[in-house]
Short mmCIF file of C-alpha atoms and ligand atoms in Angstrom, two decimals:
data_model
loop_
_atom_site.label_atom_id
_atom_site.label_comp_id
_atom_site.label_asym_id
_atom_site.label_seq_id
_atom_site.Cartn_x
_atom_site.Cartn_y
_atom_site.Cartn_z
CA MET A 1 16.28 11.96 -14.23
CA GLU A 2 12.94 13.50 -15.17
CA ASN A 3 11.43 16.76 -13.82
CA PHE A 4 9.38 16.35 -10.71
CA THR A 5 7.63 18.14 -7.83
CA PHE A 6 7.60 16.59 -4.39
CA TYR A 7 5.44 17.77 -1.49
CA SER A 8 5.36 15.56 1.60
CA PRO A 9 4.05 17.67 4.49
CA THR A 10 3.13 14.88 6.96
CA TYR A 11 4.39 15.35 10.49
CA PHE A 12 5.66 11.99 11.79
CA ALA A 13 5.82 11.05 15.49
CA PHE A 14 7.72 7.72 15.74
CA GLY A 15 8.36 5.48 18.72
CA LYS A 16 7.05 3.99 21.92
CA ASP A 17 3.93 5.39 23.52
CA THR A 18 3.56 8.17 20.84
CA GLU A 19 -0.20 7.34 20.42
CA ASN A 20 -0.81 9.02 23.76
CA ASP A 21 -0.09 12.41 22.11
CA ALA A 22 -2.85 11.91 19.48
CA GLY A 23 -5.07 14.58 21.09
CA ALA A 24 -2.26 17.14 21.16
CA TYR A 25 -1.56 16.53 17.42
CA VAL A 26 -5.21 16.82 16.48
CA LYS A 27 -5.30 20.17 18.30
CA ARG A 28 -2.07 21.30 16.68
CA PHE A 29 -3.47 20.57 13.19
CA GLY A 30 -6.74 22.36 13.82
CA GLY A 31 -9.24 19.67 14.76
CA HIS A 32 -12.13 20.52 17.08
CA LYS A 33 -14.56 17.69 16.34
CA VAL A 34 -13.09 14.38 15.21
CA LEU A 35 -14.34 11.29 13.43
CA ILE A 36 -12.39 8.34 14.89
CA HIS A 37 -12.40 5.71 12.16
CA TYR A 38 -11.24 2.10 12.81
CA GLY A 39 -11.45 -1.50 11.54
CA GLY A 40 -12.83 -4.76 12.69
CA GLY A 41 -11.87 -4.53 16.39
CA SER A 42 -8.11 -5.11 16.78
CA VAL A 43 -7.72 -1.58 18.17
CA VAL A 44 -10.60 -2.19 20.65
CA ARG A 45 -9.07 -5.47 21.87
CA SER A 46 -5.57 -4.02 22.25
CA GLY A 47 -6.84 -1.05 24.31
CA LEU A 48 -5.43 1.39 21.75
CA LEU A 49 -8.81 2.96 21.02
CA ASP A 50 -9.38 3.76 24.69
CA ARG A 51 -5.95 5.35 24.94
CA VAL A 52 -6.64 7.51 21.85
CA LYS A 53 -10.01 8.59 23.22
CA LYS A 54 -8.38 9.50 26.55
CA SER A 55 -5.83 11.69 24.78
CA LEU A 56 -8.63 13.47 22.94
CA ASP A 57 -10.58 13.87 26.19
CA ASP A 58 -7.42 15.34 27.84
CA GLU A 59 -7.38 18.06 25.15
CA ASN A 60 -11.16 18.61 25.38
CA ILE A 61 -11.64 17.57 21.78
CA ALA A 62 -15.06 16.12 20.85
CA TYR A 63 -15.37 12.99 18.80
CA VAL A 64 -17.71 10.47 17.19
CA GLU A 65 -16.72 6.96 16.30
CA LEU A 66 -17.15 4.83 13.16
CA GLY A 67 -15.68 1.33 13.26
CA GLY A 68 -16.14 -1.66 10.91
CA VAL A 69 -13.63 -0.95 8.09
CA LYS A 70 -12.94 -4.27 6.38
CA PRO A 71 -9.63 -5.16 4.76
CA ASN A 72 -9.95 -4.10 1.09
CA PRO A 73 -12.27 -1.27 2.29
CA ARG A 74 -15.68 -0.81 0.73
CA SER A 75 -17.57 2.14 -0.65
CA GLY A 76 -20.62 1.51 1.56
CA LEU A 77 -18.94 2.48 4.76
CA VAL A 78 -17.34 5.53 3.07
CA TYR A 79 -20.83 6.84 2.15
CA GLU A 80 -21.87 6.30 5.80
CA GLY A 81 -18.80 8.18 7.04
CA ILE A 82 -19.40 11.09 4.66
CA ASP A 83 -23.01 11.45 5.90
CA LEU A 84 -21.81 11.25 9.48
CA CYS A 85 -19.23 13.99 8.93
CA LYS A 86 -21.79 16.33 7.42
CA LYS A 87 -24.41 15.61 10.09
CA GLU A 88 -21.98 16.02 13.01
CA CYS A 89 -19.96 18.95 11.56
CA ILE A 90 -16.76 16.96 11.74
CA ASP A 91 -13.60 18.93 10.97
CA PHE A 92 -10.86 16.27 11.33
CA VAL A 93 -10.72 12.52 10.51
CA LEU A 94 -8.49 10.34 12.68
CA ALA A 95 -7.65 6.89 11.32
CA VAL A 96 -6.70 4.27 13.96
CA GLY A 97 -5.59 1.07 12.26
CA GLY A 98 -4.00 -0.21 9.04
CA GLY A 99 -4.00 0.82 5.41
CA SER A 100 -7.64 -0.09 4.92
CA THR A 101 -8.75 2.18 7.75
CA ILE A 102 -6.48 5.04 6.62
CA ASP A 103 -7.75 4.69 3.00
CA SER A 104 -11.41 4.68 4.16
CA SER A 105 -10.66 7.79 6.23
CA LYS A 106 -9.05 9.54 3.29
CA ALA A 107 -12.09 8.75 1.15
CA ILE A 108 -14.47 10.07 3.76
CA ALA A 109 -12.31 13.19 4.19
CA ALA A 110 -12.42 13.96 0.47
CA GLY A 111 -16.15 13.05 0.08
CA ALA A 112 -17.24 15.17 3.05
CA VAL A 113 -16.25 18.42 1.30
CA TYR A 114 -17.35 17.41 -2.22
CA ASP A 115 -20.77 17.95 -3.69
CA GLY A 116 -20.65 14.98 -6.16
CA ASP A 117 -20.13 11.27 -5.66
CA PHE A 118 -16.87 10.53 -3.96
CA TRP A 119 -16.32 7.73 -6.45
CA ASP A 120 -15.47 10.42 -9.03
CA PHE A 121 -12.01 10.53 -7.35
CA TYR A 122 -11.60 6.79 -7.84
CA SER A 123 -12.47 7.15 -11.52
CA GLY A 124 -9.55 9.54 -12.21
CA LYS A 125 -10.50 12.98 -10.71
CA TYR A 126 -7.61 14.48 -8.73
CA ILE A 127 -8.39 15.29 -5.05
CA THR A 128 -7.77 18.99 -4.37
CA GLU A 129 -9.74 19.41 -1.16
CA ALA A 130 -10.40 17.28 1.88
CA LEU A 131 -10.93 17.42 5.62
CA PRO A 132 -7.54 17.06 7.40
CA VAL A 133 -6.59 13.43 8.20
CA GLY A 134 -4.35 12.08 10.96
CA THR A 135 -3.32 8.44 11.40
CA ILE A 136 -2.25 6.09 14.15
CA LEU A 137 -0.74 3.16 12.27
CA THR A 138 -1.03 -0.45 13.54
CA ILE A 139 0.52 -2.41 10.63
CA ALA A 140 3.56 -1.69 8.47
CA ALA A 141 2.41 -2.42 4.91
CA ALA A 142 0.41 -0.08 2.61
CA GLY A 143 2.36 3.12 3.31
CA SER A 144 -0.87 5.07 3.33
CA GLU A 145 0.41 6.94 6.43
CA GLY A 146 2.66 8.98 4.19
CA SER A 147 1.08 8.66 0.77
CA PRO A 148 -1.30 10.81 -1.22
CA ASP A 149 -3.27 7.69 -2.22
CA SER A 150 -6.35 5.77 -1.16
CA VAL A 151 -7.66 2.48 -2.51
CA ILE A 152 -11.36 1.60 -2.19
CA THR A 153 -13.54 -1.24 -3.57
CA LYS A 154 -16.83 -0.21 -5.11
CA GLU A 155 -19.35 -2.87 -4.03
CA GLU A 156 -21.36 -2.37 -7.19
CA GLY A 157 -19.21 -4.38 -9.67
CA MET A 158 -16.47 -4.97 -7.06
CA PHE A 159 -14.03 -2.62 -8.77
CA LYS A 160 -10.91 -1.86 -6.63
CA ARG A 161 -9.47 1.47 -7.64
CA GLY A 162 -7.17 4.18 -6.34
CA ALA A 163 -7.51 7.91 -5.88
CA THR A 164 -4.77 10.45 -5.30
CA GLY A 165 -4.16 14.05 -4.28
CA ASP A 166 -1.80 15.87 -1.89
CA ALA A 167 -4.94 17.06 -0.01
CA ILE A 168 -5.29 13.53 1.45
CA ARG A 169 -1.71 13.18 2.57
CA PRO A 170 -2.02 12.85 6.41
CA LYS A 171 -1.38 15.97 8.40
CA PHE A 172 0.29 13.79 10.99
CA SER A 173 1.04 10.14 11.39
CA ILE A 174 1.88 8.41 14.66
CA LEU A 175 4.05 5.33 14.19
CA ASN A 176 4.67 3.14 17.26
CA PRO A 177 6.32 -0.10 16.14
CA ALA A 178 5.18 -1.79 19.40
CA LEU A 179 1.55 -1.51 18.18
CA THR A 180 2.42 -3.92 15.39
CA GLN A 181 3.54 -6.67 17.78
CA THR A 182 0.00 -8.08 18.03
CA LEU A 183 -0.22 -8.79 14.34
CA PRO A 184 -0.71 -12.39 13.22
CA PRO A 185 2.37 -13.70 11.36
CA TYR A 186 0.53 -13.89 8.05
CA GLN A 187 -0.39 -10.15 8.21
CA THR A 188 3.20 -9.25 9.20
CA ALA A 189 4.54 -11.19 6.20
CA ALA A 190 1.90 -9.72 3.88
CA GLY A 191 2.94 -6.25 5.06
CA ILE A 192 6.57 -7.04 4.36
CA THR A 193 5.63 -8.22 0.88
CA ASP A 194 3.55 -5.12 0.15
CA ILE A 195 6.47 -2.85 1.17
CA MET A 196 8.82 -4.85 -1.12
CA ALA A 197 6.22 -4.51 -3.92
CA HIS A 198 6.12 -0.75 -3.53
CA LEU A 199 9.89 -0.75 -4.01
CA HIS A 200 9.80 -2.98 -7.05
CA GLU A 201 7.03 -0.95 -8.65
CA ARG A 202 9.40 2.04 -8.56
CA TYR A 203 12.56 0.12 -9.44
CA LEU A 204 10.99 -1.03 -12.73
CA THR A 205 11.42 2.18 -14.69
CA ASN A 206 12.04 3.28 -18.19
CA SER A 207 13.89 6.48 -17.06
CA LYS A 208 17.60 6.72 -17.39
CA ASP A 209 20.28 7.77 -14.91
CA VAL A 210 18.20 7.50 -11.71
CA GLU A 211 21.01 6.20 -9.55
CA VAL A 212 20.05 8.05 -6.39
CA THR A 213 16.55 6.57 -6.25
CA ASP A 214 17.82 3.23 -7.50
CA ARG A 215 20.23 3.12 -4.56
CA LEU A 216 17.55 4.16 -2.05
CA ILE A 217 15.26 1.40 -3.26
CA GLU A 218 18.05 -1.23 -3.15
CA GLY A 219 18.92 -0.08 0.45
CA LEU A 220 15.28 -0.46 1.51
CA LEU A 221 14.95 -3.84 -0.06
CA LEU A 222 18.13 -5.07 1.63
CA THR A 223 16.64 -3.81 4.95
CA MET A 224 13.48 -5.81 4.36
CA ILE A 225 15.49 -8.95 3.50
CA HIS A 226 17.46 -8.55 6.74
CA GLU A 227 14.61 -7.57 9.06
CA GLY A 228 11.77 -9.65 7.60
CA PRO A 229 13.02 -13.08 8.79
CA ARG A 230 14.01 -11.58 12.18
CA VAL A 231 10.45 -10.33 12.87
CA ILE A 232 8.87 -13.58 11.62
CA ALA A 233 11.15 -15.52 14.01
CA ASP A 234 10.44 -13.16 16.90
CA PRO A 235 7.23 -11.08 16.58
CA ASN A 236 8.28 -9.04 19.69
CA ASN A 237 11.54 -7.86 18.14
CA TYR A 238 10.90 -4.08 18.52
CA GLU A 239 13.97 -2.98 16.63
CA ALA A 240 13.19 -5.15 13.61
CA ARG A 241 9.60 -3.88 13.64
CA ALA A 242 10.88 -0.32 13.91
CA ASN A 243 13.06 -0.69 10.86
CA ILE A 244 10.29 -2.32 8.87
CA MET A 245 7.78 0.38 9.89
CA TRP A 246 9.98 3.25 8.74
CA ALA A 247 10.93 1.37 5.54
CA GLY A 248 7.27 0.94 4.85
CA MET A 249 6.74 4.72 5.03
CA MET A 250 9.79 5.47 2.93
CA ALA A 251 8.87 2.91 0.35
CA HIS A 252 5.58 4.62 -0.46
CA ASN A 253 5.74 8.38 0.29
CA ASN A 254 7.44 8.55 -3.12
CA SER A 255 10.81 9.84 -1.90
CA CYS A 256 12.37 6.99 -3.83
CA GLY A 257 9.99 7.28 -6.83
CA VAL A 258 10.54 10.83 -7.84
CA GLY A 259 12.10 11.71 -11.25
CA ARG A 260 11.45 8.30 -12.80
CA SER A 261 8.59 6.49 -14.52
CA GLN A 262 7.03 3.80 -12.37
CA ASP A 263 5.40 0.44 -13.03
CA TRP A 264 2.29 -0.52 -10.89
CA ASN A 265 1.28 -3.39 -13.22
CA SER A 266 1.71 -5.90 -10.35
CA HIS A 267 -0.53 -3.81 -8.10
CA ASN A 268 -3.19 -3.44 -10.81
CA ILE A 269 -3.13 -7.17 -11.51
CA GLU A 270 -3.34 -7.98 -7.84
CA HIS A 271 -6.15 -5.56 -7.07
CA GLU A 272 -8.49 -7.72 -9.17
CA LEU A 273 -7.61 -10.69 -6.99
CA SER A 274 -8.22 -8.91 -3.71
CA ALA A 275 -11.42 -7.38 -5.13
CA GLU A 276 -12.73 -10.80 -6.38
CA TYR A 277 -11.53 -13.16 -3.65
CA ASP A 278 -11.02 -10.67 -0.73
CA CYS A 279 -7.49 -12.08 -0.27
CA VAL A 280 -4.91 -10.14 1.71
CA HIS A 281 -3.34 -7.51 -0.63
CA GLY A 282 0.29 -8.40 0.28
CA ALA A 283 -0.41 -12.10 -0.18
CA GLY A 284 -1.92 -11.44 -3.58
CA LEU A 285 1.26 -9.52 -4.49
CA ALA A 286 3.42 -12.49 -3.45
CA VAL A 287 1.58 -14.52 -6.13
CA THR A 288 1.46 -11.73 -8.72
CA MET A 289 4.95 -10.20 -8.69
CA PRO A 290 7.04 -13.22 -9.71
CA ALA A 291 4.63 -14.00 -12.57
CA VAL A 292 4.70 -10.41 -13.82
CA PHE A 293 8.46 -10.14 -13.56
CA LYS A 294 9.05 -13.39 -15.42
CA TYR A 295 6.69 -12.13 -18.15
CA VAL A 296 8.33 -8.65 -18.58
CA TYR A 297 12.00 -9.10 -17.66
CA LYS A 298 13.14 -9.23 -21.32
CA HIS A 299 11.98 -5.67 -21.76
CA ASP A 300 15.10 -4.60 -19.74
CA VAL A 301 17.22 -7.59 -18.80
CA MET A 302 20.00 -5.50 -17.36
CA ARG A 303 17.67 -3.76 -14.90
CA PHE A 304 16.53 -7.08 -13.49
CA ALA A 305 20.15 -8.37 -13.56
CA LYS A 306 21.22 -5.24 -11.56
CA LEU A 307 18.53 -5.93 -9.01
CA ALA A 308 19.62 -9.53 -8.82
CA THR A 309 23.28 -8.72 -8.14
CA ARG A 310 22.88 -5.65 -5.92
CA VAL A 311 20.01 -6.85 -3.78
CA TRP A 312 19.90 -10.66 -3.94
CA GLY A 313 23.71 -11.18 -4.12
CA CYS A 314 23.53 -13.15 -7.41
CA GLN A 315 26.69 -13.54 -9.47
CA MET A 316 26.53 -11.54 -12.70
CA ASP A 317 26.77 -13.84 -15.77
CA PHE A 318 27.99 -11.52 -18.48
CA ASP A 319 27.55 -14.26 -21.16
CA ASN A 320 24.00 -14.80 -20.09
CA PRO A 321 22.45 -11.80 -18.24
CA GLU A 322 18.99 -13.36 -18.65
CA ALA A 323 20.06 -16.16 -16.32
CA THR A 324 21.09 -13.58 -13.73
CA ALA A 325 17.83 -11.74 -14.10
CA LEU A 326 15.87 -14.98 -13.59
CA ALA A 327 18.05 -15.96 -10.61
CA GLY A 328 17.01 -12.70 -8.95
CA ILE A 329 13.32 -13.37 -9.49
CA ALA A 330 13.77 -16.91 -8.12
CA ALA A 331 15.51 -15.45 -5.06
CA LEU A 332 12.49 -13.14 -4.48
CA GLU A 333 10.13 -16.13 -4.77
CA ASN A 334 12.20 -18.17 -2.24
CA PHE A 335 12.23 -15.25 0.20
CA LEU A 336 8.45 -14.77 -0.01
CA LYS A 337 7.96 -18.48 0.56
CA SER A 338 10.34 -18.46 3.50
CA ILE A 339 8.25 -15.81 5.29
CA GLY A 340 5.08 -17.80 4.80
CA MET A 341 3.55 -16.14 1.73
CA PRO A 342 1.63 -18.01 -0.94
CA LEU A 343 2.92 -18.35 -4.49
CA THR A 344 -0.07 -19.85 -6.37
CA PHE A 345 -3.64 -19.04 -7.34
CA ALA A 346 -4.98 -22.02 -5.26
CA GLU A 347 -3.41 -20.71 -2.06
CA LEU A 348 -5.32 -17.47 -2.48
CA GLY A 349 -8.60 -19.22 -3.24
CA ALA A 350 -8.46 -17.92 -6.83
CA LYS A 351 -9.83 -20.03 -9.70
CA GLU A 352 -8.38 -20.56 -13.22
CA GLU A 353 -11.86 -20.50 -14.75
CA ASP A 354 -12.31 -16.91 -13.41
CA ILE A 355 -9.38 -15.58 -15.50
CA PRO A 356 -11.48 -14.10 -18.35
CA LYS A 357 -13.60 -12.27 -15.76
CA LEU A 358 -10.44 -10.97 -13.94
CA VAL A 359 -8.95 -9.79 -17.26
CA GLN A 360 -12.14 -8.05 -18.33
CA ALA A 361 -12.34 -6.16 -14.99
CA LEU A 362 -8.60 -5.35 -15.11
CA CYS A 363 -8.44 -4.03 -18.70
CA TYR A 364 -11.97 -2.64 -19.26
CA GLY A 365 -13.54 -2.21 -15.83
CA ASP A 366 -14.69 1.23 -14.75
CA GLY A 367 -13.69 2.86 -18.01
CA ARG A 368 -10.21 1.47 -18.63
CA PRO A 369 -9.05 1.43 -22.30
CA GLY A 370 -8.43 -2.35 -22.85
CA TYR A 371 -4.90 -2.44 -21.43
CA ILE A 372 -2.78 -1.41 -18.44
CA GLN A 373 0.37 0.62 -18.89
CA GLY A 374 3.40 0.50 -16.61
CA PHE A 375 6.95 -0.65 -17.15
CA VAL A 376 5.45 -2.29 -20.25
CA LYS A 377 1.98 -2.06 -21.81
CA LEU A 378 -0.09 -5.17 -21.05
CA ASP A 379 -3.21 -5.94 -23.11
CA THR A 380 -5.82 -8.57 -22.45
CA GLU A 381 -3.76 -11.36 -24.05
CA ASP A 382 -0.72 -10.47 -21.91
CA CYS A 383 -2.78 -10.26 -18.70
CA THR A 384 -4.41 -13.64 -19.44
CA LYS A 385 -0.98 -15.25 -19.81
CA ILE A 386 0.21 -13.65 -16.62
CA TYR A 387 -2.76 -14.86 -14.57
CA LYS A 388 -2.29 -18.37 -16.07
CA MET A 389 1.39 -18.36 -14.88
CA MET A 390 0.08 -18.05 -11.31
CA VAL A 391 -2.14 -21.17 -11.43
O1 LIG B 401 -9.62 -4.53 11.09
P1 LIG B 401 -8.83 -4.84 12.27
O2 LIG B 401 -9.55 -5.59 13.35
O3 LIG B 401 -8.05 -3.69 12.76
O4 LIG B 401 -7.73 -6.00 11.77
C1 LIG B 401 -6.75 -5.75 10.76
C2 LIG B 401 -7.11 -6.44 9.50
O5 LIG B 401 -7.84 -7.61 9.71
C3 LIG B 401 -5.49 -6.40 11.18
N1 LIG B 401 -4.63 -5.62 12.00
C4 LIG B 401 -4.06 -4.39 11.67
N2 LIG B 401 -3.30 -3.98 12.68
C5 LIG B 401 -3.30 -4.97 13.63
C6 LIG B 401 -4.17 -6.00 13.23
N3 LIG B 401 -4.38 -7.10 13.95
C7 LIG B 401 -3.70 -7.22 15.11
N4 LIG B 401 -2.84 -6.25 15.60
C8 LIG B 401 -2.61 -5.15 14.83
N5 LIG B 401 -1.72 -4.23 15.29
O6 LIG B 401 -4.80 -6.67 9.97
C9 LIG B 401 -5.77 -6.85 8.92
C10 LIG B 401 -5.29 -6.10 7.70
O7 LIG B 401 -5.46 -4.69 7.90
P2 LIG B 401 -5.41 -3.70 6.66
O8 LIG B 401 -5.66 -2.36 7.18
O9 LIG B 401 -6.29 -4.23 5.60
O10 LIG B 401 -3.89 -3.90 6.18
P3 LIG B 401 -2.99 -3.06 5.19
O11 LIG B 401 -2.32 -1.99 5.92
O12 LIG B 401 -2.13 -4.07 4.50
O13 LIG B 401 -3.96 -2.38 4.13
C11 LIG B 401 -4.37 -3.05 3.00
C12 LIG B 401 -5.15 -2.10 2.10
O14 LIG B 401 -4.30 -1.02 1.67
C13 LIG B 401 -4.40 -0.88 0.20
C14 LIG B 401 -4.56 -2.31 -0.20
O15 LIG B 401 -5.04 -2.42 -1.50
C15 LIG B 401 -5.57 -2.82 0.85
O16 LIG B 401 -6.88 -2.45 0.47
N6 LIG B 401 -3.28 -0.13 -0.27
C16 LIG B 401 -3.23 1.20 -0.06
C17 LIG B 401 -2.21 1.99 -0.54
C18 LIG B 401 -2.21 3.45 -0.28
N7 LIG B 401 -3.23 4.00 0.26
O17 LIG B 401 -1.24 4.13 -0.58
C19 LIG B 401 -1.11 1.43 -1.32
C20 LIG B 401 -1.04 -0.05 -1.21
O18 LIG B 401 -0.37 -0.51 -2.37
C21 LIG B 401 -2.29 -0.80 -1.11
O19 LIG B 401 -2.89 -0.99 -2.38
ZN1 LIG B 402 0.52 -2.23 -2.09
#
C-alpha cells in the first residue's frame, strides 16, 4: 500500500424528508446569503425547490436562484454564477440536483473567490479556496456529493475537464433516496454504470498488496449487481435506491481509492464523447469501459481474472487465465445491456469518421502531452484503436 492522506469532512444527512433540514444545515455551516443552483427543471416540477426555499425561509436565510445547469455542465453558466455571487455578496452555494448541478456549483464557489479565470483550475491548478458548498442530491451517479472534484465543459473548443481540491468538498450533503424515484430508467441505469465505473477506475491499479480497498470495491460492485436490476424492475424500490445512493457516495469519495494508483483512462476517453455528442456520461462509460478493458487486460491478466471470479462469479481457469479475464469483461457487458445501457458508438450518436478529432482532443486538447496515463499509458494510436473497438 502506498502512503496517502485522506480528508473527507462532508457531513451527510441520509434518508426520507432530510431535504427539509437544508436551511438548518446552511446555518450550521455558516451561510447567510445563499446561491441556490439547479438544473433544467426537474427540481421545480417535483416541488423539491419549493421545499428547500421554505426551509431557508424558516431559518431567515436570504437567497438568490440560478437554474439552467445542463447535463455535462458548461463554462458559460459558471461565469454567470460567479458574477452573481460577487454582485449579491453570496457566502454559500447550495446545489439542488445531480452531479452536473453540483459540479457547476463547485466551479462557481471556487471562481467567486479567485481573481483569475476559473478555467485555470480545470487546466491543472489545485483549488485551495472556495465558498462553502452544500448539496441536495437527486440522482445517484457522479459521486460529486462527497468528492473533491468538478467536471466542466469549456464551450470554446468543447473541452471537458476536471478540477480538484479539498476546498470544494461539500460541507454537507443531503441524500434522500426517495428523491431519485422520479428519474427516467435510462438516467437510473446511467447512474448505476457511472458508479460501477468509479469502482473499476480504482480497481485497475499498479499498486501491490491493497487487499482492504480491493475488497471494499468488490463489495460495492456486488451491491450494484444485486440492487441495479431490482431498481430497474421497480423504480419505487426505496431500499434498493438507498443502497445504490450510498454506494455511489462510497465509490467516489475515495475511501476505496486511497493508497493505490488509479486508472481513469475510461473516464478520460468517455469525456470526449460526452463533450462532442452531449451523450449521458454513464451511457458513454457503458460503451467505453468494455473496449478499454479488452484493450488493456493483458497488462495484468490476474487482476482482471480476480475481478471476474470474485465479482462476476466466473470459474478460474488456471490453464488459461486470459479466458477468465475476458469472461469477466463479457459479464460486465451483459450486465450493462440488461439494465438498458448502450454498447456501441451508434447508440450514442457517435460517428466513426470523428475518431481522429476525438483522439486529438483527448491526447492534445487543452495542453495534454500527446497521451493519457492511467493503469497503462495510451498514446494516440492506442486511443484510436480503442475508439474503433466501440464502433
Ligand atoms: O437538469 P434536471 O432537470 O434536474 O434533469 C436532470 C438531467 O437531465 C435529470 N435528473 C436529475 N435528478 C432527477 C432528474 N430527473 C428526474 N428526477 C430526478 N430526481 O437527470 C439528468 C442528468 O443529471 P446530471 O446532473 O447530469 O447527472 P449526473 O449526476 O450523472 O452528473 C453527470 C455529470 O457529472 C460528471 C459527468 O462528467 C457529468 O458531467 N462527473 C462528475 C464527477 C465528480 N464531480 O466527481 C465524477 C464523475 O465521474 C463524472 O465525470
Ligand atoms: Zn463518472
